[in-house]
JSON list of C-alpha atoms and ligand atoms in Angstrom, two decimals:
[
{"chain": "A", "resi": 1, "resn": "UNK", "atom": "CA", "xyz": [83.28, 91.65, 68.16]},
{"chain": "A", "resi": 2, "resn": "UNK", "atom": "CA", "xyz": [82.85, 88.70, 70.19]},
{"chain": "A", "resi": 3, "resn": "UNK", "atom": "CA", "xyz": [79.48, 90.40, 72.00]},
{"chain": "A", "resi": 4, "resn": "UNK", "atom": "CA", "xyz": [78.14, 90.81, 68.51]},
{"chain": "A", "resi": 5, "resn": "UNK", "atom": "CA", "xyz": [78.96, 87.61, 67.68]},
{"chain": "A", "resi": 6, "resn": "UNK", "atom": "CA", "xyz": [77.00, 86.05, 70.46]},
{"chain": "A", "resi": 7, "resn": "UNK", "atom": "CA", "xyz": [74.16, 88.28, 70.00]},
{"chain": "A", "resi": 8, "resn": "UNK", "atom": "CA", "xyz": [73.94, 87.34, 66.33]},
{"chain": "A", "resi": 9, "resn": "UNK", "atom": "CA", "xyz": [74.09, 83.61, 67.29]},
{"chain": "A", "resi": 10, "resn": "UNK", "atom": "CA", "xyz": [70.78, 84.05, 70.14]},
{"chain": "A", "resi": 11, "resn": "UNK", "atom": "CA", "xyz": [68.92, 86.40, 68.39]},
{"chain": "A", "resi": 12, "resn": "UNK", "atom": "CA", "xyz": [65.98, 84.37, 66.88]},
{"chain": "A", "resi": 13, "resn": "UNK", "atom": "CA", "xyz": [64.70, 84.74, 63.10]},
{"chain": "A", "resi": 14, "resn": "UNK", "atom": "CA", "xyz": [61.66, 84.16, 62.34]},
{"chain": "A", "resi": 15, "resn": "UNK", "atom": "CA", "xyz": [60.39, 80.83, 61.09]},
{"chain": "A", "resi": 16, "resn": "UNK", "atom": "CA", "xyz": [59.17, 81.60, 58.05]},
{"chain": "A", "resi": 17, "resn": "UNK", "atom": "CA", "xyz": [61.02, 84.22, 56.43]},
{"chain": "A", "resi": 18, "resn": "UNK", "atom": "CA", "xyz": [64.10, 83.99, 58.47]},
{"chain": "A", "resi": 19, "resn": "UNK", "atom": "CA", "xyz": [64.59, 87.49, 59.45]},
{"chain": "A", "resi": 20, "resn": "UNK", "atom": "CA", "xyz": [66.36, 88.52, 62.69]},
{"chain": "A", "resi": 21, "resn": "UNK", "atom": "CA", "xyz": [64.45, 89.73, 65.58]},
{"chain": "A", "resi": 22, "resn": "UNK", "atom": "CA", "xyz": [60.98, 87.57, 66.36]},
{"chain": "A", "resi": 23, "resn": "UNK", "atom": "CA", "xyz": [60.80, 83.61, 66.54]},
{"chain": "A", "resi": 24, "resn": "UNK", "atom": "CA", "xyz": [57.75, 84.25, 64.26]},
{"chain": "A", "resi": 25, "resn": "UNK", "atom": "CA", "xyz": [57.20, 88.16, 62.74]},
{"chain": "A", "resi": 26, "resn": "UNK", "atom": "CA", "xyz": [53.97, 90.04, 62.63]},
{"chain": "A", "resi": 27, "resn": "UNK", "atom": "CA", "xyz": [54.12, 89.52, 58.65]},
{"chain": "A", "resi": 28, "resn": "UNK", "atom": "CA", "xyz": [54.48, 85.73, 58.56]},
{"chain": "A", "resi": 29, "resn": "UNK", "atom": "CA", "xyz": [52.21, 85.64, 61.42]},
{"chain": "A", "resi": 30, "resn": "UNK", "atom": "CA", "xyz": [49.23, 87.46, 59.41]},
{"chain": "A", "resi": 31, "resn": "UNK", "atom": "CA", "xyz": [49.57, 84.96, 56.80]},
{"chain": "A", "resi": 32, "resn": "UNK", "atom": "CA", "xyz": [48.13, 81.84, 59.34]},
{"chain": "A", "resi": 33, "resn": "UNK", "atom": "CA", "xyz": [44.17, 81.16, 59.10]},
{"chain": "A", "resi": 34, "resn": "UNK", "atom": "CA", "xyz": [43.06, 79.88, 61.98]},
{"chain": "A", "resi": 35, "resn": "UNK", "atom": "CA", "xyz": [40.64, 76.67, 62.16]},
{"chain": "A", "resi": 36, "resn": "UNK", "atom": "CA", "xyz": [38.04, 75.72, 64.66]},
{"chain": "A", "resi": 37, "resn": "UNK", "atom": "CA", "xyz": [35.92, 72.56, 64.78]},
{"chain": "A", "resi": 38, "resn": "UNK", "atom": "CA", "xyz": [33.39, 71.96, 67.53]},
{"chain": "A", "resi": 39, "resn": "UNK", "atom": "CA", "xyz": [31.99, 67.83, 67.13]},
{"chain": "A", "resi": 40, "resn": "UNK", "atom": "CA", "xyz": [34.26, 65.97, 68.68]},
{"chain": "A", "resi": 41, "resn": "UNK", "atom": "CA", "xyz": [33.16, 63.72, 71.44]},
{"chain": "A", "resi": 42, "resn": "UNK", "atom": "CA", "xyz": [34.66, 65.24, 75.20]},
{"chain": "A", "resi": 43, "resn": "UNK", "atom": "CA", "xyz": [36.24, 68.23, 73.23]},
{"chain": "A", "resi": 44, "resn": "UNK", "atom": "CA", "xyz": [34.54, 71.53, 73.90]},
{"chain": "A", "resi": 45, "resn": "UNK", "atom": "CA", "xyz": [36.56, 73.10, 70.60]},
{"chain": "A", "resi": 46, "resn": "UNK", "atom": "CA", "xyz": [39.49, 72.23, 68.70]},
{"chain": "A", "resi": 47, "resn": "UNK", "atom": "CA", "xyz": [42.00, 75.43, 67.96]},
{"chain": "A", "resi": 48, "resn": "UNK", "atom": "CA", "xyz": [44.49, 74.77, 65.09]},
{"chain": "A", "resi": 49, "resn": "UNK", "atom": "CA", "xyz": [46.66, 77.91, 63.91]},
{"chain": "A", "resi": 50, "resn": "UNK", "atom": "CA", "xyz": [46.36, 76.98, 60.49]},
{"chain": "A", "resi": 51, "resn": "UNK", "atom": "CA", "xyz": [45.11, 74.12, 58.01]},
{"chain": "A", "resi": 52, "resn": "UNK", "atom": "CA", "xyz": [47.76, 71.69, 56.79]},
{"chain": "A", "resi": 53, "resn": "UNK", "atom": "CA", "xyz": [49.22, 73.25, 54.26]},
{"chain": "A", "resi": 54, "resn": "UNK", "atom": "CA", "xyz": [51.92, 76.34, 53.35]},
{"chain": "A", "resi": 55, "resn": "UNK", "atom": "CA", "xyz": [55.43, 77.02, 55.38]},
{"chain": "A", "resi": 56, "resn": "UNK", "atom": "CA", "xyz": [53.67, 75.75, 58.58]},
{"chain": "A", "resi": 57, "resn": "UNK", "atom": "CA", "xyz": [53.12, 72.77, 57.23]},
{"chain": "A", "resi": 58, "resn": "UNK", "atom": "CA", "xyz": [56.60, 72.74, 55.77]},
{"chain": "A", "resi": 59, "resn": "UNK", "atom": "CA", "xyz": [58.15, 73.62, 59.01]},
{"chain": "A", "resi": 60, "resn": "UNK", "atom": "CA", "xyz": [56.36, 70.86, 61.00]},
{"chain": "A", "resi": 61, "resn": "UNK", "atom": "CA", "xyz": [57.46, 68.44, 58.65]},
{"chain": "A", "resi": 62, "resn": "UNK", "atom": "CA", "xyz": [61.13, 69.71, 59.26]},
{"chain": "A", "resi": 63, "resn": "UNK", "atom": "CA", "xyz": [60.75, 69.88, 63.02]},
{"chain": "A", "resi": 64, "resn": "UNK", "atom": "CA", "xyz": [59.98, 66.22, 63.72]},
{"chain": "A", "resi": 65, "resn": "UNK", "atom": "CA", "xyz": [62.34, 65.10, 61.13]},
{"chain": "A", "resi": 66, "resn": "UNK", "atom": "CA", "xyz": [64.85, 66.97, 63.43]},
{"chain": "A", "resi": 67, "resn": "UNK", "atom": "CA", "xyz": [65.14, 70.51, 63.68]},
{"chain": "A", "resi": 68, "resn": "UNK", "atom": "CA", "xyz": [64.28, 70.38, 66.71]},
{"chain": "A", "resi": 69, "resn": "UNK", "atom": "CA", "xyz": [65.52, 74.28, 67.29]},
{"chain": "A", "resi": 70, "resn": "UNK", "atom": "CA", "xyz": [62.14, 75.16, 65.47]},
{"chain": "A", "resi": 71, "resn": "UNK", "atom": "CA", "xyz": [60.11, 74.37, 68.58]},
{"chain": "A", "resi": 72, "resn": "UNK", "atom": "CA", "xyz": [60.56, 77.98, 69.91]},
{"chain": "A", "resi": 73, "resn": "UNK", "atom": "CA", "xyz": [58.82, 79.45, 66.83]},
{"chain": "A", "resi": 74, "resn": "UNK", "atom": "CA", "xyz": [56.07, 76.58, 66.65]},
{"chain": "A", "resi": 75, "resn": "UNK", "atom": "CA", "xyz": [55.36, 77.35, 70.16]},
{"chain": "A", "resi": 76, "resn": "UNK", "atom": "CA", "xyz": [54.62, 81.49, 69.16]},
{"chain": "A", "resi": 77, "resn": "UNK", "atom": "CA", "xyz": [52.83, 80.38, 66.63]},
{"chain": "A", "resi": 78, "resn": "UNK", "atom": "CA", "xyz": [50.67, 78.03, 69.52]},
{"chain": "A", "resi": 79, "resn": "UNK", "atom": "CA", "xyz": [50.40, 80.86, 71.40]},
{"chain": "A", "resi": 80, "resn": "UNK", "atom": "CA", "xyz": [49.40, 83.70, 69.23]},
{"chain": "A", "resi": 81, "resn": "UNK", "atom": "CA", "xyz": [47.15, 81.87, 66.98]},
{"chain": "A", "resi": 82, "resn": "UNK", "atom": "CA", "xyz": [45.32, 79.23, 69.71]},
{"chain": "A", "resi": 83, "resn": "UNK", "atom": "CA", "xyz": [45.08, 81.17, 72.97]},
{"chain": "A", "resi": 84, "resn": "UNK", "atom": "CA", "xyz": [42.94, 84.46, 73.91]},
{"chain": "A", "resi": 85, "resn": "UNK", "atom": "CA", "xyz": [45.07, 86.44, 76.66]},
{"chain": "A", "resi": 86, "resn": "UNK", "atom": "CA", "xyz": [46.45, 83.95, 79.92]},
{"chain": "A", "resi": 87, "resn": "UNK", "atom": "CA", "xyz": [45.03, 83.54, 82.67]},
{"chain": "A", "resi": 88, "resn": "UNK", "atom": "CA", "xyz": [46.43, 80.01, 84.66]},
{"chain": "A", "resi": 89, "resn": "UNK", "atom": "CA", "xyz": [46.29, 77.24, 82.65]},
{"chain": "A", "resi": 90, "resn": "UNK", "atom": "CA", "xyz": [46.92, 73.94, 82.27]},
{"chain": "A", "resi": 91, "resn": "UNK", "atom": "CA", "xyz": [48.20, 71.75, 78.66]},
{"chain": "A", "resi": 92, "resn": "UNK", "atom": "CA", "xyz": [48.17, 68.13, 78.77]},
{"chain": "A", "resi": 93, "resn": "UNK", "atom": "CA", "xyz": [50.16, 66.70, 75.42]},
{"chain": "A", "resi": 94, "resn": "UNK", "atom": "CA", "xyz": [49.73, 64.09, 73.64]},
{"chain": "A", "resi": 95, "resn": "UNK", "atom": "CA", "xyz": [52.14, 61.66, 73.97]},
{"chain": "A", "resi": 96, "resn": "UNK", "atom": "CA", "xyz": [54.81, 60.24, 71.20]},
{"chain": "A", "resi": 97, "resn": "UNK", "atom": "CA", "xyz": [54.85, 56.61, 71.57]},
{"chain": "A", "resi": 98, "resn": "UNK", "atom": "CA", "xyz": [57.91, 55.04, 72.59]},
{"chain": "A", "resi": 99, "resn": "UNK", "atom": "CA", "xyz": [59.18, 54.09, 69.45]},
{"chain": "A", "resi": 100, "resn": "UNK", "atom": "CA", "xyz": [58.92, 57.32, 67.62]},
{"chain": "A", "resi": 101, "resn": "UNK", "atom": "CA", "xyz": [60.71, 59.00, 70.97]},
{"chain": "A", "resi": 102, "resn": "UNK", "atom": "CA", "xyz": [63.78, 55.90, 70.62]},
{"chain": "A", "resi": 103, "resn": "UNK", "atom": "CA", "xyz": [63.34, 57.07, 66.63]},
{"chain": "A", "resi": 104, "resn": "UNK", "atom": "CA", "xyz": [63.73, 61.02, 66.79]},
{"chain": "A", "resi": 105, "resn": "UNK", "atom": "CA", "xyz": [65.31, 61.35, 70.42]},
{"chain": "A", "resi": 106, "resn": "UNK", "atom": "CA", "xyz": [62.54, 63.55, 71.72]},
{"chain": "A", "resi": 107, "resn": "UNK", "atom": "CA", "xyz": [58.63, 63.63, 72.45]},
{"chain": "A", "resi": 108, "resn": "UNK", "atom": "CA", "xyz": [58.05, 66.61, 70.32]},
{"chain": "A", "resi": 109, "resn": "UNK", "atom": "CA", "xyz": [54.69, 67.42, 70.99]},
{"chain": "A", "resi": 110, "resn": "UNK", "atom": "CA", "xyz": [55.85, 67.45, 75.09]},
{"chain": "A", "resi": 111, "resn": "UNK", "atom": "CA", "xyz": [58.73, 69.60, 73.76]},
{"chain": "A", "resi": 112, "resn": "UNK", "atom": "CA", "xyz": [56.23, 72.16, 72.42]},
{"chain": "A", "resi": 113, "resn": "UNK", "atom": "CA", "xyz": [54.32, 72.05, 75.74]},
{"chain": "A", "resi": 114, "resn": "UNK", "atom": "CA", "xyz": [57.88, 73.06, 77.34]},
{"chain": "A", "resi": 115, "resn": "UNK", "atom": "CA", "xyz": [58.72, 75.64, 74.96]},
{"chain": "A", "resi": 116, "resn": "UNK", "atom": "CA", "xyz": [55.01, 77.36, 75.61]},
{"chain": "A", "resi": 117, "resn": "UNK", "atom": "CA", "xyz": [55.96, 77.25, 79.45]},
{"chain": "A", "resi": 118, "resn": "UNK", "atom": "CA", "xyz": [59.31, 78.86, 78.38]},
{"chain": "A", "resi": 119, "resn": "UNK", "atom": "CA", "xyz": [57.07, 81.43, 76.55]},
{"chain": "A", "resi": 120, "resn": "UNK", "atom": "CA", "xyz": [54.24, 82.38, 79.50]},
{"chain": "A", "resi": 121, "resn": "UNK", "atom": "CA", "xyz": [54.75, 81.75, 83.15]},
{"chain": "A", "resi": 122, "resn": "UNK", "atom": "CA", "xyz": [51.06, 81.28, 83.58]},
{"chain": "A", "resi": 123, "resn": "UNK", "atom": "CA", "xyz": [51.40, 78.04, 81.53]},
{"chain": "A", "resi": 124, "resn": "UNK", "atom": "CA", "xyz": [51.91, 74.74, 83.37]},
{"chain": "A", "resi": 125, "resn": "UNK", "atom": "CA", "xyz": [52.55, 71.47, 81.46]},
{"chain": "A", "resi": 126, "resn": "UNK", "atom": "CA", "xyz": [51.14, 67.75, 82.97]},
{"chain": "A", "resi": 127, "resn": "UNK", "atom": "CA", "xyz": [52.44, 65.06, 81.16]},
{"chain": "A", "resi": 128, "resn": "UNK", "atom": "CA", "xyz": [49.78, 62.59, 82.42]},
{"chain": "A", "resi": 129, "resn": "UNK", "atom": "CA", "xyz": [49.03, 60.74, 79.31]},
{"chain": "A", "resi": 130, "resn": "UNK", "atom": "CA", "xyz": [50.50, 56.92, 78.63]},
{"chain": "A", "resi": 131, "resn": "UNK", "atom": "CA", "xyz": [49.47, 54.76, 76.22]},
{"chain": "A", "resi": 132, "resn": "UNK", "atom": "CA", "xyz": [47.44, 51.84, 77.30]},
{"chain": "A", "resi": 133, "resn": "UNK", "atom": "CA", "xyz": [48.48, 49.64, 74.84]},
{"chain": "A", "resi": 134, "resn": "UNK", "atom": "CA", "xyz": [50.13, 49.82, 71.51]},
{"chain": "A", "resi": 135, "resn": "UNK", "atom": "CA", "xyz": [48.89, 51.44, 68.35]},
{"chain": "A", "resi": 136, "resn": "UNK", "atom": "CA", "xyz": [49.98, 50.82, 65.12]},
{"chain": "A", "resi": 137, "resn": "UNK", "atom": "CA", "xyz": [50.86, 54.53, 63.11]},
{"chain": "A", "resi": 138, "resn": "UNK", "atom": "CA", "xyz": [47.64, 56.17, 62.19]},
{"chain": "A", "resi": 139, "resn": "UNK", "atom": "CA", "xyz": [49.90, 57.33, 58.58]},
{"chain": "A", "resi": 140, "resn": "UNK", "atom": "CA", "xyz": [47.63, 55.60, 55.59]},
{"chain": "A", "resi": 141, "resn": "UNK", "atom": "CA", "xyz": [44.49, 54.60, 57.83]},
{"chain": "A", "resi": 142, "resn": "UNK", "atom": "CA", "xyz": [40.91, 55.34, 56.72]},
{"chain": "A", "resi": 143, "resn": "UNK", "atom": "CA", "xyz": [39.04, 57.80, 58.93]},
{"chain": "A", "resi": 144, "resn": "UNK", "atom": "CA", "xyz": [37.45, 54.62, 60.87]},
{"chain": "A", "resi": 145, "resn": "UNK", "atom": "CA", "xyz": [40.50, 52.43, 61.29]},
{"chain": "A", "resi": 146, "resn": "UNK", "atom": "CA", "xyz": [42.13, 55.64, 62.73]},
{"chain": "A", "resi": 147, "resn": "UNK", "atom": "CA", "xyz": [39.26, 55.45, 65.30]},
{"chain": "A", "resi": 148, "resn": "UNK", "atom": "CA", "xyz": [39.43, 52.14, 65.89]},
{"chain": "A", "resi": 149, "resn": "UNK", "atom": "CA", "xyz": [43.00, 51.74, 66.38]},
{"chain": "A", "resi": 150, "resn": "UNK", "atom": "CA", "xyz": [43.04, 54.48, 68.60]},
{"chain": "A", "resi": 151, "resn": "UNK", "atom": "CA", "xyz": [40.02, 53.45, 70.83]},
{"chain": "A", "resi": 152, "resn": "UNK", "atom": "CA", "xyz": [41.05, 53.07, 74.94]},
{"chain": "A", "resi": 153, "resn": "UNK", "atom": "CA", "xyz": [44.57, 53.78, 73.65]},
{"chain": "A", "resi": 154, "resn": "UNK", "atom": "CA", "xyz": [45.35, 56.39, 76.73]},
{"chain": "A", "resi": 155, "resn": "UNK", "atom": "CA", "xyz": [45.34, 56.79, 80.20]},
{"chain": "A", "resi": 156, "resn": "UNK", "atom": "CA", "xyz": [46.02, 58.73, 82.45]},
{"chain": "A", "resi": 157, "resn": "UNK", "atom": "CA", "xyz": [48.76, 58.54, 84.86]},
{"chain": "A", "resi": 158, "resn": "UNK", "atom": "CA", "xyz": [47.24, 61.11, 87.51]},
{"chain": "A", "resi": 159, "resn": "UNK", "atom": "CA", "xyz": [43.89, 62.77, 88.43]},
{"chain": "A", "resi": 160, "resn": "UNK", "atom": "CA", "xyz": [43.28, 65.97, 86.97]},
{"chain": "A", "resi": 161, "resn": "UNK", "atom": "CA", "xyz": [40.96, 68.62, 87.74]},
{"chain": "A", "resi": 162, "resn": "UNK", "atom": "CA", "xyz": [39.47, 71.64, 85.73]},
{"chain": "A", "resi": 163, "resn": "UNK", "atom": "CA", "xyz": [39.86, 73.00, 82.46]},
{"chain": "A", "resi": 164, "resn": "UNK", "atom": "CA", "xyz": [42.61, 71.34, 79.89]},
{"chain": "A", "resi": 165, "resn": "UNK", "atom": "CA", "xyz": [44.13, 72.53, 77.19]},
{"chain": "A", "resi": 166, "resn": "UNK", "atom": "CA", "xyz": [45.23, 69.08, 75.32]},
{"chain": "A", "resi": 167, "resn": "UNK", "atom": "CA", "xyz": [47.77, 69.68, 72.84]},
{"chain": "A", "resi": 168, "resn": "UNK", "atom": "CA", "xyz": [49.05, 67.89, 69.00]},
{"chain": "A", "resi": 169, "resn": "UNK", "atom": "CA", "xyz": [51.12, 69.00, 66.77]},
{"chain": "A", "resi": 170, "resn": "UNK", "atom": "CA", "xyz": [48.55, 67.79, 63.89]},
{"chain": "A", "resi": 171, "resn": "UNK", "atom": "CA", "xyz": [44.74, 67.30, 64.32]},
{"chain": "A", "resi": 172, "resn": "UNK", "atom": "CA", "xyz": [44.35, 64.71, 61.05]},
{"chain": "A", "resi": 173, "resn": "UNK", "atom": "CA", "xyz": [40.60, 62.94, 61.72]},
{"chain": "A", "resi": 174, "resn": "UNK", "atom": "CA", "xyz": [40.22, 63.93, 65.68]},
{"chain": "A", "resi": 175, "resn": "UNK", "atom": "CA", "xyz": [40.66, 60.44, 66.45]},
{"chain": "A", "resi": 176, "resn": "UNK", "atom": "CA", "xyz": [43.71, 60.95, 68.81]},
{"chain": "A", "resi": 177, "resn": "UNK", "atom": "CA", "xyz": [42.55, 63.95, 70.49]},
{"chain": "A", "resi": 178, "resn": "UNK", "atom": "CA", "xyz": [39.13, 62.58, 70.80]},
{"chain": "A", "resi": 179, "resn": "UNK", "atom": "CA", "xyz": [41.11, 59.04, 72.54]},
{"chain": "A", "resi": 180, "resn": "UNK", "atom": "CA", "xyz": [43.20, 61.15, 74.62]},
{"chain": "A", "resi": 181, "resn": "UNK", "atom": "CA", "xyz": [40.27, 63.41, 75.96]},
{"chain": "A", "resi": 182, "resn": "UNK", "atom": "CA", "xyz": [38.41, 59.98, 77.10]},
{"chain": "A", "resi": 183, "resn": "UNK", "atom": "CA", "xyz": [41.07, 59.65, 78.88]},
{"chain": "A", "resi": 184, "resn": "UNK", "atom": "CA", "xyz": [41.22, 63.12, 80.52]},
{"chain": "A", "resi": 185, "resn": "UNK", "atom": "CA", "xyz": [37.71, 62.82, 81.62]},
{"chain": "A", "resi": 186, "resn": "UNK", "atom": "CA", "xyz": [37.91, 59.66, 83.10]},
{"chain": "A", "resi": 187, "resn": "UNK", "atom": "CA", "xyz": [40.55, 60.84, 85.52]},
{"chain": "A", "resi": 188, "resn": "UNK", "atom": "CA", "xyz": [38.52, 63.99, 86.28]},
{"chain": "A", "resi": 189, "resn": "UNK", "atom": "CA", "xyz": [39.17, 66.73, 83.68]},
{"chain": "A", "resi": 190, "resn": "UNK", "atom": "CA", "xyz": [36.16, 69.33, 83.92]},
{"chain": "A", "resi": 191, "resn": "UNK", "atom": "CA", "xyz": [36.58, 70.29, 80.82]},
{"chain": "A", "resi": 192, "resn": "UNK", "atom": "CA", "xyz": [39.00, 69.74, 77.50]},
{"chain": "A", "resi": 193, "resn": "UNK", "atom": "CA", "xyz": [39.81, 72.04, 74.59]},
{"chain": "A", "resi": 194, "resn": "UNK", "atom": "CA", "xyz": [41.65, 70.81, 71.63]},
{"chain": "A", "resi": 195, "resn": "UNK", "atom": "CA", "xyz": [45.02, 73.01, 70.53]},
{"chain": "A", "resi": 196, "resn": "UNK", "atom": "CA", "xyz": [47.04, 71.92, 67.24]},
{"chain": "A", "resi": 197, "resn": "UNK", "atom": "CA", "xyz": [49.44, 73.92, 65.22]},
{"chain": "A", "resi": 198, "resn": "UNK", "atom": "CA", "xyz": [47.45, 72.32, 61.74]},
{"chain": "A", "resi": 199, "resn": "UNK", "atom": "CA", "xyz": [44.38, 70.90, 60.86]},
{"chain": "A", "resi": 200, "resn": "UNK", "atom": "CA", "xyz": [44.77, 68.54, 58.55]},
{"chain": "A", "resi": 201, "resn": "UNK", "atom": "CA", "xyz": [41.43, 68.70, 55.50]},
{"chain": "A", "resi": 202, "resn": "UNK", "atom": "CA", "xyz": [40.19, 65.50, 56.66]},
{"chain": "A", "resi": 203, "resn": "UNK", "atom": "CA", "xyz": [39.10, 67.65, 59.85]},
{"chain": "A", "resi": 204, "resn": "UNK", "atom": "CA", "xyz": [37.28, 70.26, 58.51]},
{"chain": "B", "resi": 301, "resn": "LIG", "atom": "ZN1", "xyz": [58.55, 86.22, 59.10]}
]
């Protein structure tokens, strides 16, 4: 009893439909479009599993107001839906700012870097990225103040060499990821390409 117990309790559903087995099943999995967009500045391509809308969107929204347990699943969906098969690589995330960490306890977009190295051992996660000075939250900016605010915002903490893969949790205008891959380059990042679970319509 208490063996099936325990298995019952670390057996993952899947994060859409719930059902026991897969973090994320083939079904629910079928039902995410992925979106590509190719002009931002430094940014080779940006890879989102699926525009900003339906149960992902739903989900996200419940992860960073605290289920933090959903991670696991947002990280299958990362890898299924925004990488071609492994070889070594490298994900730089972006990073919370301090206040939002104080607010929800965790970085959550460097908590869905860990959960893809949990997933693929040929993953390796650099947290390199500060903020260089404060921003206010991008939440009801026009597409240029979002630029603007977010302009020299980052730097990096290390060099860093090669290909990156720099990861958010939602691409809205580009703006972050297009401040954070300034940043990349300048400490010697060969070449950047964008990952997010959503892209948000303003992106497309
Ligand atoms: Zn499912």
């Amino acid at each position: 009893m208490y063996s099936k117990l325990t298995d019952l309790l670390f057996t993952p559903a899947c994060l859409n439909c719930k059902r026991f087995g897969l973090a994320l099943c083939d079904r629910c999995l079928l039902q995410l479009n992925q979106v590509k967009k190719f002009d931002l500045n430094n940014i080779d391509e940006v890879i989102c599993a699926h525009s900003y809308e339906g149960w992902l969107r739903d989900r996200i929204i419940e992860y960073k107001s605290g289920n933090y347990q959903l991670g696991r699943g947002l990280a299958e969906v990362l890898l299924a839906k925004c990488f071609e098969p492994l070889t070594n690589i490298t994900i730089v995330p972006i990073p919370s700012s301090s206040e939002k960490i104080a607010l929800r306890q965790i970085d959550t977009i460097g908590n869905l870097a860990n959960q893809l190295k949990k997933l693929d051992s040929k993953i390796q996660v650099k947290k390199v990225l500060g903020f260089r000075h404060l921003v206010q939250d991008q939440v009801g900016l026009t597409q240029l103040q979002r630029a603007e605010n977010m302009q020299n915002a980052f730097r990096s903490t290390k060099a860093i060499h090669g290909q990156v893969f720099l990861l958010d949790d939602v691409v809205t205008t580009g703006s972050t990821m297009a401040a954070a891959a300034v940043a990349l380059k300048e400490a010697g990042a060969d070449s950047i390409i964008g990952i997010g679970l959503c892209a948000s319509s303003k992106l497309h």
